Amino acid sequence: MTQRFTSGGMLVVLAIALALGGCTKTESTTNDASASPAASPVALPTGAPGQPVAAGSSTIPIPASPGAASSPVVVASVAAAPTPASAASAAASVAPAITLTDIAGVNGQKEIVELAQLGVVDPVSGTFNPGGPIKRRDFIRWLVKSNNVLWSDTPGKQVKLADKTETSAFPDISTSDPDFPYVQGMQDAGYSVGFPDKKFRPDQSLTREQMFAIKNVFDRGSVDPGFVKDITFARNTAMPAWKDKQSISKTYVPGIATGAGGGAQSFALVYGTSSLFHPQMAVTRAQAAVLVTVVGDHAFYGGPPRTAAQALAATPAP
């Protein structure tokens, strides 16, 4: 495993090229978020952000407090955390008030508000659609923006956004696409977020196995090479005892197992305690928000991660 950071951005050379956080092997049709899960969704444990949704579904009901639909969440303006400026300049920049009408009582409400205050997620007014499936483009944008805010005082841990004068690595993401700087930025940093056919599929729904393969490797800066060499060990020994872990696509096993506790820590952050992983199930926007509120330091045996709550607590008052 080789890893190098520079002051102009972060360059991480992975031990393997990941296809959306996985190996560069031909992905089976089950990896496509448009494929239907093999079984009906199983209810998530209490406290899990959002509700499970079959890949490709357009909306998922999320429980809310009585009367929540008619009471928008309103948060007063706060100073925005720096994105990559120094903390001293944060007081001069004020984030808009958060007036979302559909997140009251939703699991993940706190995290959505925190990220909105930091300028990571959108929109910040009207409907957020917390139970809808998150698109792949949106997840990459949120992850990069969250990372760069939380590590704003450490340039070497930031993802340098791609310049639109660069050539896109993906034929379905043009340099004029608003998410090109984030998608290409991750690619330039050494994280392959596309598919073996060289496409990114920006508007396709993100699945659980894809999300955790990306995030776990991103947090640690590299995939565990031992898991690449022995996928059986990674799946059967390193991973938690999820009853359906044999259905996790081989492409994503090393990336998922690279996470702390074989992937258990990041999974529990979003879904709590669960005996099922549901690898091909689509991720909701609320669930994705919960995951990106915590970002590791991109070192395999590094220090503690940083959180959105810490960033807000450290932000000077306007």
Coordinates of C-alpha atoms in Angstrom, one line a residue:
M1 CA 0.0 0.0 0.0
T2 CA 1.4 3.4 -1.0
Q3 CA -0.1 6.6 0.3
R4 CA 1.0 10.2 -0.4
F5 CA -0.5 13.6 0.5
T6 CA 0.5 16.9 -0.9
S7 CA -0.3 20.4 0.2
G8 CA -2.0 21.1 -3.1
G9 CA -4.6 18.4 -2.4
M10 CA -4.7 14.8 -1.4
L11 CA -3.3 12.0 -3.6
V12 CA -4.1 8.6 -2.5
V13 CA -2.8 5.7 -4.5
L14 CA -4.9 2.7 -3.7
A15 CA -3.6 -0.8 -3.7
I16 CA -6.3 -1.7 -6.2
A17 CA -8.3 0.3 -8.6
L18 CA -11.8 0.4 -7.2
A19 CA -14.9 0.4 -9.3
L20 CA -17.0 2.7 -7.0
G21 CA -14.9 1.6 -4.1
G22 CA -14.5 -1.9 -5.4
C23 CA -11.9 -3.8 -7.5
T24 CA -11.7 -3.1 -11.2
K25 CA -13.4 -6.4 -12.1
T26 CA -16.4 -6.7 -14.3
E27 CA -19.4 -5.9 -12.2
S28 CA -22.4 -8.2 -12.3
T29 CA -25.8 -7.0 -13.0
T30 CA -26.6 -7.3 -9.3
N31 CA -24.3 -4.3 -8.6
D32 CA -26.4 -2.0 -10.7
A33 CA -28.7 0.0 -8.6
S34 CA -31.5 -0.6 -11.1
A35 CA -31.5 -4.3 -10.2
S36 CA -34.2 -5.4 -7.8
P37 CA -33.2 -6.9 -4.5
A38 CA -33.7 -10.6 -4.2
A39 CA -36.0 -10.3 -1.2
S40 CA -38.6 -7.9 0.2
P41 CA -37.2 -5.1 2.3
V42 CA -36.8 -6.0 6.0
A43 CA -37.7 -3.3 8.5
L44 CA -34.7 -1.5 9.9
P45 CA -34.1 -1.4 13.7
T46 CA -35.4 1.5 15.7
G47 CA -33.3 4.6 15.2
A48 CA -32.1 3.7 11.7
P49 CA -32.2 6.8 9.4
G50 CA -35.0 6.5 6.9
Q51 CA -36.7 3.3 5.8
P52 CA -35.4 0.5 3.6
V53 CA -36.2 0.9 -0.1
A54 CA -35.9 -1.5 -3.0
A55 CA -33.3 -0.2 -5.5
G56 CA -34.9 1.8 -8.1
S57 CA -37.8 3.0 -6.0
S58 CA -38.6 6.7 -6.1
T59 CA -39.8 7.4 -2.6
I60 CA -39.9 5.8 0.8
P61 CA -42.0 6.9 3.7
I62 CA -40.1 7.9 6.8
P63 CA -41.8 8.1 10.2
A64 CA -42.3 11.6 11.5
S65 CA -43.5 13.1 14.7
P66 CA -47.3 13.8 14.8
G67 CA -48.0 17.0 12.9
A68 CA -44.4 17.1 11.5
A69 CA -45.6 17.5 7.9
S70 CA -47.1 20.9 8.6
S71 CA -44.3 22.2 10.8
P72 CA -41.1 23.1 8.9
V73 CA -37.8 22.8 10.6
V74 CA -36.4 26.3 11.0
V75 CA -32.9 26.9 12.2
A76 CA -31.4 30.4 12.6
S77 CA -28.5 31.5 10.4
V78 CA -25.1 30.4 11.7
A79 CA -21.6 31.2 10.6
A80 CA -20.5 28.8 7.8
A81 CA -17.5 26.6 8.4
P82 CA -14.6 27.4 6.1
T83 CA -14.3 25.4 2.8
P84 CA -11.0 25.6 2.4
A85 CA -10.3 28.9 4.0
S86 CA -8.9 29.3 7.5
A87 CA -11.2 29.3 10.5
A88 CA -10.6 33.0 11.0
S89 CA -12.6 33.8 7.9
A90 CA -15.6 31.8 8.9
A91 CA -17.2 34.6 10.9
A92 CA -17.5 36.6 7.7
S93 CA -19.5 34.0 5.9
V94 CA -23.1 33.3 7.1
A95 CA -25.1 30.3 6.1
P96 CA -28.7 30.7 5.1
A97 CA -31.5 29.8 7.5
I98 CA -32.6 26.1 7.3
T99 CA -36.3 25.9 6.5
L100 CA -36.9 22.4 5.5
T101 CA -40.5 21.3 5.6
D102 CA -40.3 17.5 5.5
I103 CA -37.5 16.4 8.0
A104 CA -39.2 17.0 11.4
G105 CA -39.1 13.7 13.3
V106 CA -37.1 11.9 10.7
N107 CA -34.3 9.7 11.7
G108 CA -31.3 11.7 10.5
Q109 CA -32.9 15.1 11.1
K110 CA -30.1 16.3 13.3
E111 CA -27.5 15.3 10.8
I112 CA -29.3 16.9 7.8
V113 CA -29.5 20.2 9.7
E114 CA -25.9 20.1 10.7
L115 CA -24.7 19.4 7.1
A116 CA -27.1 22.1 5.7
Q117 CA -25.6 24.6 8.2
L118 CA -22.1 23.7 7.0
G119 CA -23.1 24.1 3.3
V120 CA -22.7 20.4 2.5
V121 CA -26.2 19.2 1.6
D122 CA -28.9 20.8 -0.5
P123 CA -31.5 22.1 -0.5
V124 CA -31.8 24.1 2.7
S125 CA -35.4 25.2 2.2
G126 CA -38.6 23.5 1.0
T127 CA -38.5 19.7 0.7
F128 CA -35.4 17.7 1.3
N129 CA -37.0 14.3 0.3
P130 CA -35.1 12.4 3.1
G131 CA -36.7 9.1 2.2
G132 CA -35.9 9.3 -1.5
P133 CA -33.0 7.3 -2.9
I134 CA -29.8 9.3 -3.2
K135 CA -28.2 9.6 -6.6
R136 CA -24.6 8.6 -7.1
R137 CA -23.6 12.1 -8.1
D138 CA -25.2 13.6 -4.9
F139 CA -23.4 11.2 -2.6
I140 CA -20.0 12.0 -4.1
R141 CA -20.6 15.7 -3.9
W142 CA -21.8 15.5 -0.3
L143 CA -18.8 13.3 0.7
V144 CA -16.2 15.6 -0.9
K145 CA -17.8 18.8 0.5
S146 CA -18.1 17.3 4.0
N147 CA -14.5 16.1 4.0
N148 CA -13.2 19.5 2.8
V149 CA -15.2 21.4 5.5
L150 CA -14.3 19.0 8.4
W151 CA -10.6 19.0 7.4
S152 CA -10.6 22.7 6.3
D153 CA -7.5 23.4 8.5
T154 CA -5.5 20.5 6.9
P155 CA -5.0 21.0 3.2
G156 CA -3.2 17.7 2.8
K157 CA -6.4 15.9 3.8
Q158 CA -8.7 17.8 1.4
V159 CA -9.8 16.5 -2.0
K160 CA -8.8 19.0 -4.6
L161 CA -11.7 19.8 -6.9
A162 CA -11.0 19.2 -10.5
D163 CA -10.7 22.1 -12.8
K164 CA -13.1 22.2 -15.8
T165 CA -10.1 22.5 -18.1
E166 CA -9.3 18.8 -17.3
T167 CA -10.5 15.9 -19.4
S168 CA -13.3 13.9 -17.8
A169 CA -12.6 10.3 -17.0
F170 CA -16.2 9.4 -17.6
P171 CA -18.1 9.9 -20.9
D172 CA -21.4 10.5 -19.0
I173 CA -19.9 13.3 -16.8
S174 CA -19.0 16.3 -19.0
T175 CA -16.7 19.0 -17.8
S176 CA -19.7 21.4 -17.8
D177 CA -21.6 19.1 -15.4
P178 CA -21.9 20.9 -12.0
D179 CA -20.7 17.7 -10.2
F180 CA -17.7 17.2 -12.4
P181 CA -15.3 18.9 -10.0
Y182 CA -16.3 16.5 -7.2
V183 CA -16.5 13.3 -9.3
Q184 CA -13.3 14.0 -11.2
G185 CA -11.6 15.3 -8.0
M186 CA -12.1 11.9 -6.3
Q187 CA -10.8 10.1 -9.4
D188 CA -7.8 12.4 -9.5
A189 CA -7.1 11.7 -5.8
G190 CA -6.8 8.0 -6.6
Y191 CA -10.3 6.8 -5.7
S192 CA -12.0 5.1 -8.6
V193 CA -15.7 5.9 -8.4
G194 CA -16.8 4.6 -11.8
F195 CA -17.7 1.3 -13.3
P196 CA -15.5 -1.1 -15.3
D197 CA -17.1 0.2 -18.5
K198 CA -15.6 3.6 -17.7
K199 CA -19.0 5.2 -16.9
F200 CA -20.1 6.9 -13.7
R201 CA -23.9 6.7 -14.1
P202 CA -24.5 9.9 -12.1
D203 CA -28.2 9.7 -11.8
Q204 CA -28.4 6.1 -10.8
S205 CA -29.4 5.3 -7.2
L206 CA -26.5 4.4 -4.9
T207 CA -26.7 1.0 -3.2
R208 CA -25.5 0.1 0.3
E209 CA -22.6 -2.1 -0.9
Q210 CA -21.4 0.7 -3.1
M211 CA -21.7 3.4 -0.5
F212 CA -19.8 1.5 2.2
A213 CA -17.1 0.4 -0.2
I214 CA -16.4 4.0 -1.1
K215 CA -16.7 5.5 2.4
N216 CA -14.7 2.9 4.2
V217 CA -11.8 3.1 1.8
F218 CA -12.0 6.9 1.7
D219 CA -11.9 7.2 5.5
R220 CA -8.7 5.0 5.7
G221 CA -7.0 6.2 2.6
S222 CA -6.5 2.8 1.1
V223 CA -8.1 -0.6 0.8
D224 CA -6.6 -3.3 3.0
P225 CA -4.3 -5.3 0.6
G226 CA -4.8 -8.5 2.6
F227 CA -8.5 -8.4 1.9
V228 CA -7.8 -8.0 -1.8
K229 CA -5.6 -11.1 -1.8
D230 CA -8.1 -13.1 0.3
I231 CA -11.7 -12.1 -0.4
T232 CA -13.0 -15.2 1.3
F233 CA -11.3 -14.2 4.6
A234 CA -12.5 -10.7 4.2
R235 CA -16.1 -11.8 3.8
N236 CA -16.3 -14.8 6.2
T237 CA -13.9 -13.6 9.0
A238 CA -13.3 -9.9 8.9
M239 CA -16.9 -8.8 8.2
P240 CA -19.6 -8.9 10.9
A241 CA -22.0 -11.9 11.0
W242 CA -24.5 -10.3 8.6
K243 CA -26.8 -13.2 7.6
D244 CA -26.9 -12.0 4.0
K245 CA -23.2 -11.1 3.6
Q246 CA -22.7 -13.9 1.0
S247 CA -24.9 -11.8 -1.3
I248 CA -22.5 -8.9 -1.1
S249 CA -20.9 -8.5 -4.6
K250 CA -17.3 -9.7 -4.7
T251 CA -16.2 -6.4 -6.2
Y252 CA -17.1 -4.5 -3.0
V253 CA -16.1 -7.0 -0.3
P254 CA -12.5 -5.7 0.2
G255 CA -13.6 -2.1 0.4
I256 CA -16.4 -2.8 2.9
A257 CA -14.2 -5.0 5.1
T258 CA -11.5 -2.3 5.2
G259 CA -13.7 -0.3 7.5
A260 CA -13.3 -0.4 11.3
G261 CA -14.6 -3.7 12.7
G262 CA -14.7 -5.2 9.2
G263 CA -17.2 -2.5 8.2
A264 CA -19.3 -2.8 11.3
Q265 CA -18.6 0.7 12.7
S266 CA -19.8 2.7 9.7
F267 CA -22.8 0.4 9.1
A268 CA -23.9 0.8 12.7
L269 CA -23.6 4.6 12.4
V270 CA -26.3 4.6 9.8
Y271 CA -28.4 1.5 10.5
G272 CA -27.8 0.6 14.1
T273 CA -27.7 -3.0 15.1
S274 CA -28.9 -5.3 12.4
S275 CA -28.3 -8.9 11.3
L276 CA -28.9 -8.0 7.7
F277 CA -26.8 -5.9 5.3
H278 CA -29.2 -5.7 2.3
P279 CA -26.3 -5.0 -0.1
Q280 CA -28.2 -4.1 -3.2
M281 CA -30.8 -2.0 -1.5
A282 CA -30.8 1.7 -2.4
V283 CA -29.6 4.2 0.2
T284 CA -31.9 7.1 1.2
R285 CA -30.8 10.7 1.3
A286 CA -31.3 10.8 5.1
Q287 CA -29.1 7.7 5.5
A288 CA -26.4 9.1 3.3
A289 CA -26.5 12.4 5.3
V290 CA -25.9 10.4 8.5
L291 CA -22.8 8.7 7.1
V292 CA -21.1 11.8 5.7
T293 CA -21.3 13.7 9.0
V294 CA -18.3 11.7 10.1
V295 CA -15.1 11.6 8.0
G296 CA -11.9 9.7 8.8
D297 CA -8.4 11.2 8.4
H298 CA -7.4 9.0 5.4
A299 CA -4.8 7.1 7.3
F300 CA -5.0 3.4 7.9
Y301 CA -3.8 3.6 11.4
G302 CA -4.5 7.3 11.9
G303 CA -6.2 9.4 14.4
P304 CA -9.9 9.9 15.2
P305 CA -12.4 11.0 12.6
R306 CA -14.0 14.5 12.5
T307 CA -17.7 15.2 12.7
A308 CA -20.1 17.9 11.6
A309 CA -21.1 18.6 15.2
Q310 CA -17.5 19.3 16.1
A311 CA -17.2 21.7 13.1
L312 CA -20.3 23.6 14.2
A313 CA -19.1 23.8 17.8
A314 CA -15.8 25.3 16.6
T315 CA -17.4 27.8 14.2
P316 CA -17.2 31.4 15.5
A317 CA -20.5 33.2 16.1
P318 CA -21.5 35.8 13.5

